[in-house]
Short mmCIF file of C-alpha atoms and ligand atoms in Angstrom, two decimals:
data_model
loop_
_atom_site.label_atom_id
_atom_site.label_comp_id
_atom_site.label_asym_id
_atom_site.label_seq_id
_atom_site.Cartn_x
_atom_site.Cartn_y
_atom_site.Cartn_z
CA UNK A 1163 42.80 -18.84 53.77
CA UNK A 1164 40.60 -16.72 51.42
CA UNK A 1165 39.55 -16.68 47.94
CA UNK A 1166 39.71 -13.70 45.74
CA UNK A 1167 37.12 -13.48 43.18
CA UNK A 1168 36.33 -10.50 40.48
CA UNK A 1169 33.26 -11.97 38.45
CA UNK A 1170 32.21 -10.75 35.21
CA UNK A 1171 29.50 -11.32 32.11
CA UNK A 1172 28.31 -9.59 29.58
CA UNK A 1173 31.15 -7.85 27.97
CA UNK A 1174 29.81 -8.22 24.58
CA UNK A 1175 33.39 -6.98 23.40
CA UNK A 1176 33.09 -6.45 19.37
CA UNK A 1177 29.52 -5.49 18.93
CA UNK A 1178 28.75 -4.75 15.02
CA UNK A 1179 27.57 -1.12 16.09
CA UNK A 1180 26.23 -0.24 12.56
CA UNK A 1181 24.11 2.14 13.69
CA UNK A 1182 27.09 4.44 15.21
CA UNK A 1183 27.57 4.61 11.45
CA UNK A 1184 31.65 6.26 11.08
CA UNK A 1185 32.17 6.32 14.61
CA UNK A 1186 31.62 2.56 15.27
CA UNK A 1187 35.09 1.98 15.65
CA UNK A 1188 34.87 4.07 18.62
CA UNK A 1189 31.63 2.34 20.07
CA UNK A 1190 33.48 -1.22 19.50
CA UNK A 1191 36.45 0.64 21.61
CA UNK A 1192 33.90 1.53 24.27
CA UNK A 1193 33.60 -1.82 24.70
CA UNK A 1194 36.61 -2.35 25.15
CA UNK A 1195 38.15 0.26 27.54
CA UNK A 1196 35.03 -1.04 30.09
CA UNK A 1197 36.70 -4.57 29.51
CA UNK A 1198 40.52 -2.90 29.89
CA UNK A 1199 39.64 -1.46 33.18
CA UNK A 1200 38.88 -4.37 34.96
CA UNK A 1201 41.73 -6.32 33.81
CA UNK A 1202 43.95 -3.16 35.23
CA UNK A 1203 41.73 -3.82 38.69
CA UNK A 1204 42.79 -7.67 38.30
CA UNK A 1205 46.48 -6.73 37.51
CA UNK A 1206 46.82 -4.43 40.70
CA UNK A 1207 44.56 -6.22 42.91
CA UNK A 1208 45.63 -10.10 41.55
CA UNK A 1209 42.34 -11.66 42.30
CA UNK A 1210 42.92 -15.89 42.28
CA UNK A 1211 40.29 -15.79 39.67
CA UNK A 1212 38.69 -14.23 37.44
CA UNK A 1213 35.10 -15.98 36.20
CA UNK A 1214 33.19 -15.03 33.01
CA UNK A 1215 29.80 -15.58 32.77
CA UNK A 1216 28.76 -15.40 29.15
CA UNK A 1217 28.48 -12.91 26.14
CA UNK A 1218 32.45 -12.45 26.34
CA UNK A 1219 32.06 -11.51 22.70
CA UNK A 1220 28.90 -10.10 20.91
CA UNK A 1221 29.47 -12.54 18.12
CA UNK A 1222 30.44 -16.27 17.55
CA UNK A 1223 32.63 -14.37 14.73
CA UNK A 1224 34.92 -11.31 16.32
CA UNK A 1225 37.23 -9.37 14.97
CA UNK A 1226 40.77 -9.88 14.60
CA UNK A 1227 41.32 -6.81 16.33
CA UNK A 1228 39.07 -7.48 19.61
CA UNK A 1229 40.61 -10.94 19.80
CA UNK A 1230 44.08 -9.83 19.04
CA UNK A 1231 42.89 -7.08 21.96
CA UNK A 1232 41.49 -9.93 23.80
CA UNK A 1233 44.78 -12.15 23.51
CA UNK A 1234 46.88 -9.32 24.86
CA UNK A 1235 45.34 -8.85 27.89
CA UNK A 1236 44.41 -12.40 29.02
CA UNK A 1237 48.11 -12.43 28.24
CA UNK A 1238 49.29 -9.86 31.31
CA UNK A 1239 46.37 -11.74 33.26
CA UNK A 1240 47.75 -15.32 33.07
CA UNK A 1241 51.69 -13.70 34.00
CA UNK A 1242 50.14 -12.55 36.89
CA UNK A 1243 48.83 -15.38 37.89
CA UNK A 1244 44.74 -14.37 37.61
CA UNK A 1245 42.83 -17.74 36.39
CA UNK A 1246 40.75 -16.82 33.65
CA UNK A 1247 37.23 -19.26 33.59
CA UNK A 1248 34.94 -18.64 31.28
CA UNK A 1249 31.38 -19.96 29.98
CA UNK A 1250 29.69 -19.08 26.83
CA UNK A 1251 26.24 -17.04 26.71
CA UNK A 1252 23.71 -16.50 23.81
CA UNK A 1253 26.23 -14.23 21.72
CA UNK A 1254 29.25 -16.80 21.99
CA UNK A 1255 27.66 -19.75 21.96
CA UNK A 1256 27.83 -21.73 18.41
CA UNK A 1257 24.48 -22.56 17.05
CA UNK A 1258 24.82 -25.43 14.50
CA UNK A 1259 28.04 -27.38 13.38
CA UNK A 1260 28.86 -25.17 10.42
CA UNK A 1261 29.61 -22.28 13.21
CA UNK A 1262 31.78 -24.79 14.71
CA UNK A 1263 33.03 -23.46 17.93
CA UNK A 1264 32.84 -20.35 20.17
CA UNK A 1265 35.55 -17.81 20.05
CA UNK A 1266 36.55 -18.49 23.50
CA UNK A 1267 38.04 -21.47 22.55
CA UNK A 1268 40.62 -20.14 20.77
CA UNK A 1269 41.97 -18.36 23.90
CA UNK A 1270 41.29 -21.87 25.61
CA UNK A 1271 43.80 -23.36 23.29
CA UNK A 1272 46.28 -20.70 24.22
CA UNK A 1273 45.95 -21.96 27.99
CA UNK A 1274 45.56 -18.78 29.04
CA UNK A 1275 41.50 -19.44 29.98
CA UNK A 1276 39.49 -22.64 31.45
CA UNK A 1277 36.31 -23.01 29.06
CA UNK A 1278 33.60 -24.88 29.89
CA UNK A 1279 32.51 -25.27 26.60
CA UNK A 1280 29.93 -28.21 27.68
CA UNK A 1281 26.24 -26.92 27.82
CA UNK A 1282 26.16 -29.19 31.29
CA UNK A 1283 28.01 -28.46 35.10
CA UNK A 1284 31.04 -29.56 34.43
CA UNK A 1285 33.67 -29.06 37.88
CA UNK A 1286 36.86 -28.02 38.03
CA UNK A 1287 39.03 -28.50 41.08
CA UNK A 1288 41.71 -26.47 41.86
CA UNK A 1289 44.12 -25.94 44.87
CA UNK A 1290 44.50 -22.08 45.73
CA UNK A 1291 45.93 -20.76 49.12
CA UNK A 1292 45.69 -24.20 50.75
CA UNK A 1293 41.75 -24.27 50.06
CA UNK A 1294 40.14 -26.91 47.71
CA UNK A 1295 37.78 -24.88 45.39
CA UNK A 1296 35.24 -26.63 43.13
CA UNK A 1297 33.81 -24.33 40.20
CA UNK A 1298 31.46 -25.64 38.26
CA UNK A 1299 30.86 -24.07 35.05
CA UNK A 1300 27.35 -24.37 32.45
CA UNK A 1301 27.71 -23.05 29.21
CA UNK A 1302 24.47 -21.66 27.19
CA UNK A 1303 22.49 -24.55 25.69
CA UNK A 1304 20.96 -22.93 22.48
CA UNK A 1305 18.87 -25.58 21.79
CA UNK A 1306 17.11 -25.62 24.94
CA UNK A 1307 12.93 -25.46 24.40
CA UNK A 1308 11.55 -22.40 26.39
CA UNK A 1309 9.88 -24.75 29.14
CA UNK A 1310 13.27 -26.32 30.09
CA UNK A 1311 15.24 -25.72 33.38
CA UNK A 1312 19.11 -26.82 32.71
CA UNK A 1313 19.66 -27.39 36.25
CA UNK A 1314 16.38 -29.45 36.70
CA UNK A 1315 17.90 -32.85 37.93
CA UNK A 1316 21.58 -32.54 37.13
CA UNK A 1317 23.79 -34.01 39.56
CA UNK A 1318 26.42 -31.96 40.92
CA UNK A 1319 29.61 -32.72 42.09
CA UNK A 1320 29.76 -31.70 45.60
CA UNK A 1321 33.52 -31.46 46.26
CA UNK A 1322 35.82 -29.11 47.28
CA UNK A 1323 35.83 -26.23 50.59
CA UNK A 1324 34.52 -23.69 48.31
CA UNK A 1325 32.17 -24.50 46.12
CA UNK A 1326 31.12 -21.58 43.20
CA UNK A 1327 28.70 -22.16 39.98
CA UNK A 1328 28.91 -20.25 36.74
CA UNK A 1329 26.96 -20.06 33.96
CA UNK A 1330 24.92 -17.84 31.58
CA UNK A 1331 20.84 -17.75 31.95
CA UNK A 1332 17.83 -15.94 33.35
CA UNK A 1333 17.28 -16.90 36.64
CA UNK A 1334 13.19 -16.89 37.92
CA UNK A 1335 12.90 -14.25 40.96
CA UNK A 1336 15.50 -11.02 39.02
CA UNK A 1337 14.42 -8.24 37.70
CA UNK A 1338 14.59 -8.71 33.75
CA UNK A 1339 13.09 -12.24 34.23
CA UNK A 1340 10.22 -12.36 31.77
CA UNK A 1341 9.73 -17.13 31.78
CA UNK A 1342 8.86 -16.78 28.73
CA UNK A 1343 12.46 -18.17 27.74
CA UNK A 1344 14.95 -20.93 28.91
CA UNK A 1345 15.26 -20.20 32.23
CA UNK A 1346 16.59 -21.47 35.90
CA UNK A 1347 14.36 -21.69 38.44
CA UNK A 1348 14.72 -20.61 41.96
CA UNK A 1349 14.07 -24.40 43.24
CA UNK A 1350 16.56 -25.04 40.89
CA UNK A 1351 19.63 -23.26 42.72
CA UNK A 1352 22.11 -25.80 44.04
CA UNK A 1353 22.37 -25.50 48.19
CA UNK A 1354 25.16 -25.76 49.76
CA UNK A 1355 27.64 -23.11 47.20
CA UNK A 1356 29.20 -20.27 48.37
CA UNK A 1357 28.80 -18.53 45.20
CA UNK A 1358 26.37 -18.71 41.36
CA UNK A 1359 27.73 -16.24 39.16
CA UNK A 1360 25.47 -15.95 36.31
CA UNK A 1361 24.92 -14.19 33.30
CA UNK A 1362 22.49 -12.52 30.80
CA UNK A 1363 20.70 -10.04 32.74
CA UNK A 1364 22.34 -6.88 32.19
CA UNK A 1365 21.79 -4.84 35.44
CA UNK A 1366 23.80 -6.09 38.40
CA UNK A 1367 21.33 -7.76 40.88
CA UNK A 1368 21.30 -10.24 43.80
CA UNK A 1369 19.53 -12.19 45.88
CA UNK A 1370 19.92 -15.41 48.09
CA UNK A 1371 18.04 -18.53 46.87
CA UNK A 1372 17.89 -22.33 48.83
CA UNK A 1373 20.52 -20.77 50.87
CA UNK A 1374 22.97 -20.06 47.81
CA UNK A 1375 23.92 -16.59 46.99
CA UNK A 1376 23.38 -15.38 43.75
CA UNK A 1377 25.17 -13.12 41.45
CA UNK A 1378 24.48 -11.30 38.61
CA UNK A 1379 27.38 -8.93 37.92
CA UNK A 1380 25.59 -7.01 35.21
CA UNK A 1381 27.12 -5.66 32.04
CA UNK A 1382 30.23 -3.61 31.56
CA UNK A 1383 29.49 -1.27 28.88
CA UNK A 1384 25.77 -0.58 28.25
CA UNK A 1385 24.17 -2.74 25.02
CA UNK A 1386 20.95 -1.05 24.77
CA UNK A 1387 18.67 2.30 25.80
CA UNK A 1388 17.25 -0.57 28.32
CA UNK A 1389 20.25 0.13 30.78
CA UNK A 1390 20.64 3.89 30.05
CA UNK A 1391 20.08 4.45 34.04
CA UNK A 1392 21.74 1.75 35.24
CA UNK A 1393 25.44 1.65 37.06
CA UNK A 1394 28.25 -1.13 35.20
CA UNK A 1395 31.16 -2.19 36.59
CA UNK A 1396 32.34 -5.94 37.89
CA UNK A 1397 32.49 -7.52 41.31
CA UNK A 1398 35.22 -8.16 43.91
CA UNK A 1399 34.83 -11.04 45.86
CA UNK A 1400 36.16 -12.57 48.55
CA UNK A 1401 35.63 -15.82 50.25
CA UNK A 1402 35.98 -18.59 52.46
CA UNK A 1403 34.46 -21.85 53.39
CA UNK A 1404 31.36 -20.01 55.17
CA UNK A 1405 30.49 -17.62 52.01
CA UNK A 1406 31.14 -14.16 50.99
CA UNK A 1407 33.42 -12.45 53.28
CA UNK A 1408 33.65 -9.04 51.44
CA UNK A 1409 32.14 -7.71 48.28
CA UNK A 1410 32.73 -4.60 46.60
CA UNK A 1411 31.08 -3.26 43.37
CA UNK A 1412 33.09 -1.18 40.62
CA UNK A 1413 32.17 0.70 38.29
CA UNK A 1414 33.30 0.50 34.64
CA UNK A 1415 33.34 3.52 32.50
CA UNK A 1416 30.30 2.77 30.63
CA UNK A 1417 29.24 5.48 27.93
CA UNK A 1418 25.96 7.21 29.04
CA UNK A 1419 22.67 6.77 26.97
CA UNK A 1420 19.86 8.73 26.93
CA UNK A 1421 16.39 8.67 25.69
CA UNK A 1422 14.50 11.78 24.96
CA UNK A 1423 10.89 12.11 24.47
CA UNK A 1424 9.93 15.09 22.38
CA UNK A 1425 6.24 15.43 22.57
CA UNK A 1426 4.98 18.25 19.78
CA UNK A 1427 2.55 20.86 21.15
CA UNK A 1428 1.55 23.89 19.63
CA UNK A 1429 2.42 25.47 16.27
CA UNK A 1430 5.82 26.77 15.25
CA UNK A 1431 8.79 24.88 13.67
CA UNK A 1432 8.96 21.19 14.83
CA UNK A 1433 12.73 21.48 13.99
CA UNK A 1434 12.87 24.56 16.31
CA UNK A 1435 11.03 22.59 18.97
CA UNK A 1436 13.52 19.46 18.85
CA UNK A 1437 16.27 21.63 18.72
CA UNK A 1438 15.28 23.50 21.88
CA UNK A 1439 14.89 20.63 24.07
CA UNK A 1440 18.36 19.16 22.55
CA UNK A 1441 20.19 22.27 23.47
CA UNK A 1442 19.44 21.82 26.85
CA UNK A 1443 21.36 18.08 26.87
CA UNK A 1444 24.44 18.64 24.84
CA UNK A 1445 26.90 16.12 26.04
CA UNK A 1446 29.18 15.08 23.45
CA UNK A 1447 29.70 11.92 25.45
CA UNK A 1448 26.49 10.73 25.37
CA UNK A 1449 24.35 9.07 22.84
CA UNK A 1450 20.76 9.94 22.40
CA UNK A 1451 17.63 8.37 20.87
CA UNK A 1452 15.02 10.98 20.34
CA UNK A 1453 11.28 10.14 20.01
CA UNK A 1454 9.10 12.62 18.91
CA UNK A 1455 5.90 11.89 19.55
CA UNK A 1456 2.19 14.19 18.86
CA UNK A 1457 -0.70 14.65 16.23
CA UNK A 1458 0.33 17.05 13.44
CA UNK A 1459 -1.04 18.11 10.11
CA UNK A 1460 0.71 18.06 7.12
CA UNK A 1461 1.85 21.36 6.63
CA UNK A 1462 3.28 21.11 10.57
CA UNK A 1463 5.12 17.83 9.58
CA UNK A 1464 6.48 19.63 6.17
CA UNK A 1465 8.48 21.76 9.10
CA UNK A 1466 10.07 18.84 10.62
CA UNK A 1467 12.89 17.97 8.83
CA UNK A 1468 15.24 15.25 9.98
CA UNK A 1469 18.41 15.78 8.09
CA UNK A 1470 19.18 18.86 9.61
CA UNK A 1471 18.48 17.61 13.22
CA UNK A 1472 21.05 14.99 12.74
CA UNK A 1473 23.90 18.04 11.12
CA UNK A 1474 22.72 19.61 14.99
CA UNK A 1475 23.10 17.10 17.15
CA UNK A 1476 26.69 15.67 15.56
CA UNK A 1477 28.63 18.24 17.05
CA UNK A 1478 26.81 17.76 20.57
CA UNK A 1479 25.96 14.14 21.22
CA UNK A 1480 28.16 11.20 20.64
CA UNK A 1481 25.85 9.60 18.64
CA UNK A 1482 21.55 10.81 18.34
CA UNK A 1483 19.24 8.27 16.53
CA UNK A 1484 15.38 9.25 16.06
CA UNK A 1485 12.00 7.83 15.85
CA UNK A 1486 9.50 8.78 14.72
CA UNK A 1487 6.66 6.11 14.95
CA UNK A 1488 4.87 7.96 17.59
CA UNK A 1489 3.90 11.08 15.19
CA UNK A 1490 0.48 10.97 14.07
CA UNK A 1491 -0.68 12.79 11.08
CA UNK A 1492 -3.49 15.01 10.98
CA UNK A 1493 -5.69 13.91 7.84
CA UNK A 1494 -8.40 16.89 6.33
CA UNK A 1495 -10.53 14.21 5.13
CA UNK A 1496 -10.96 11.07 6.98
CA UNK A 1497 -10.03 8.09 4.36
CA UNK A 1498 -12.37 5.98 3.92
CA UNK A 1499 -12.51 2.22 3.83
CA UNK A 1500 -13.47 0.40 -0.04
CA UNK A 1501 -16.38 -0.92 0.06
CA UNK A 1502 -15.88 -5.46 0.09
CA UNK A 1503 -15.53 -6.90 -3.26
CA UNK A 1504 -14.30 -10.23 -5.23
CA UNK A 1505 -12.37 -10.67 -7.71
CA UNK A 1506 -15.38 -11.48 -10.10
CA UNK A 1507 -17.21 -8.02 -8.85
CA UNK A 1508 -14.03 -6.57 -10.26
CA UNK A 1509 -13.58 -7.87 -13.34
CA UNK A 1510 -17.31 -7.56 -13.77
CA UNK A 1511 -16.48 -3.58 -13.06
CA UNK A 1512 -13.79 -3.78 -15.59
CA UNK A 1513 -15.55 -4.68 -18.31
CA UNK A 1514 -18.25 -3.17 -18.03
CA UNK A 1515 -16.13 0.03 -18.17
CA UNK A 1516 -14.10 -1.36 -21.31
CA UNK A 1517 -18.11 -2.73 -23.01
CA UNK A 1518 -19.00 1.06 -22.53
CA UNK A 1519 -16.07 2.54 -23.90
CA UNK A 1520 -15.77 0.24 -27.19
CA UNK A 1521 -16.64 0.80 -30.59
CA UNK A 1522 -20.11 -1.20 -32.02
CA UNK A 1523 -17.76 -3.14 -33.82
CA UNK A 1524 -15.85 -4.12 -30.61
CA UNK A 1525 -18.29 -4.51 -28.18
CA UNK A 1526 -18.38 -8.88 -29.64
CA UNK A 1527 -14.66 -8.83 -28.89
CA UNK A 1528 -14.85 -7.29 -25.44
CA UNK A 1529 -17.70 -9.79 -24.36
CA UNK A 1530 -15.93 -12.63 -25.77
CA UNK A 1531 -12.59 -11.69 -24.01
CA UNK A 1532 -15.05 -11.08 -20.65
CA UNK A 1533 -16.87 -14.10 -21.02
CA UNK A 1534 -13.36 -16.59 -21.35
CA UNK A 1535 -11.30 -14.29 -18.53
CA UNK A 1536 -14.56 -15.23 -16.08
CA UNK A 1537 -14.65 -19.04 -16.93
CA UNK A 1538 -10.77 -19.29 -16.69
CA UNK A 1539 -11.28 -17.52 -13.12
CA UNK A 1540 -13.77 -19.60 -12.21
CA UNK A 1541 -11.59 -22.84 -13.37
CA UNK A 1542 -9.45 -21.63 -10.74
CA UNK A 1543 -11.95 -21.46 -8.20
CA UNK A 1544 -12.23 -18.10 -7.89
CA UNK A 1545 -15.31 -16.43 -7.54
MN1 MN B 271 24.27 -10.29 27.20
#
């Protein structure tokens, strides 16, 4: 009489990936494949469920090529037998009526996935290998002011052998926890649940709170140079009535990231010196962000050209962005700051340029024009 769980979040299947420019189509398939391999784990291993914690989908709008994707293999997961529960996180949650409803439920309506699409704990009971199991899911409340706790207060229902909670937000105490946001509090974390699957944060973490452990499974593909060192994959789960018997974490074939800091030092070619250190990283798996960083003077910077840095890296990086906001031009001469003026000063300066560059017969003409353009300035309370 035990429970098999894989948990999930943060797929963020169907990101736009712009920047990845033509090959986009293979960053959105990234995505993808991470998502692919844990259904193949599910299909082998036929876990009872298989719980979603938010961010499914990078967009409230996918593609009909990740959902027709998506469809296909919550498809093989529902003829074996895997439950598919899902909540909605801060990319798949709608935001206002005219967005109307999250993408997930679609799928919902196609019974092959439970969505708690309510942004309170909702339970579920169901009856797996002769155990009662209560999972109560939270969607993302978007409208949420940064102060609140959604758990503060709410009344749980406390049925069931097993009892597990899902939903999508930061949680006080992990590591990517800045309060500054909507957030759960440790106080916050129901006793007496075998499991809380959460979530948002994008590295996998853990930790036990009010007796309750707590799960953040982490991201399957990476979304950002934030997680270029950290390990995604899913977890395996199993357990009974007095908690987590066995848990195992796998991997997911995330793409690697890297980010290179290129600090200038020295004269020579700056495109020579970017160059050299790329040579040394070649990995046409990997995607790179490169920032150079370093005071230069202009005829240095007049060396560093970024066009042809981009021709070298596309045949050795998946993908190489730069940035350049740490390079600090050398000026000769210091500028210097205008001295403080008004608008009057200004015009006064004006004309008195125009008065000395007029013709005798102008000159009445240029004071006249002077004397209205200050009053009407003045009118305006300008002075
Ligand atoms: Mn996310």
């Amino acid at each position: 009489m035990t429970l098999q769980v894989l948990l999930t979040a943060d797929n963020h299947l169907d990101p736009s990936a712009v920047q990845y420019g033509p090959r986009r189509f293979e960053r959105k398939r990234d995505f993808q494949r991470c998502f692919e391999v844990l259904v193949n784990f599910a299909l082998e291993n036929r876990p009872d469920l298989l719980l979603v914690g938010g961010d499914f989908y990078d967009g409230i709008l996918p593609g009909n090529p990740a959902r027709a994707f998506v469809a296909e293999q919550l498809k093989h997961l529902s003829e074996q037998g895997v439950k598919v529960l899902m909540v909605s996180g801060h990319h798949d949650t709608p935001r206002s009526v005219e967005q109307g409803a999250s993408p997930l439920a679609v799928h919902a309506k196609s019974g092959q996935v439970y969505f708690f699409h309510e942004q309170r704990p909702v339970s579920k009971t169901l009856e797996i290998d002769e155990l009662t199991v209560n999972i109560t899911g939270m969607s993302l409340n978007p409208a949420l002011p940064p102060g609140a706790d959604p758990l503060e207060g709410a009344a749980l229902s406390r049925e069931g052998q097993v009892k597990i909670f899902l939903t999508h937000y930061p949680i006080e105490g992990f590591e990517g926890y800045f309060g500054q946001e909507t957030h759960i509090q440790a106080s916050s974390i129901p006793k007496g649940f075998q499991l809380f699957g959460a979530g948002h944060l994008h590295r996998h973490q853990e930790k036990t709170l009010n007796g309750t452990h707590v799960i953040y499974p982490g991201s399957t593909e990476r979304a950002s140079f934030q997680e270029e060192g950290e390990k995604k994959g899913f977890v395996w789960l199993e357990l009974d009535p007095s908690g987590i018997i066995h848990q195992e974490f796998h991997p997911t074939p995330a793409r690697p990231m890297e980010a290179i800091n290129c600090r200038f030092s020295g004269g020579g070619s700056l495109t020579r010196q970017v160059e050299e250190a790329l040579k040394r990283r070649a990995d046409v798996e990997k995607i790179i962000r490169v920032c150079v960083s370093g005071r230069v003077t202009l005829e240095q910077l007049s060396t560093y050209k970024r066009s042809l840095l981009l021709t070298y890296t596309q045949d050795k990086f998946f993908h190489a962005e730069f940035d350049e906001n740490e390079l600090n031009v050398l000026m000769q001469t210091p500028l210097e700051s205008l001295p403080r003026t008004t608008p009057i000063q200004e015009l006064n300066r004006t004309f008195q340029s125009l008065l000395a560059g007029a013709r005798d017969d102008e000159k009445p003409l240029v004071q006249e024009a002077w004397k209205m353009t200050t009053a009407r300035l003045q009118e305006e309370g300008v002075n």
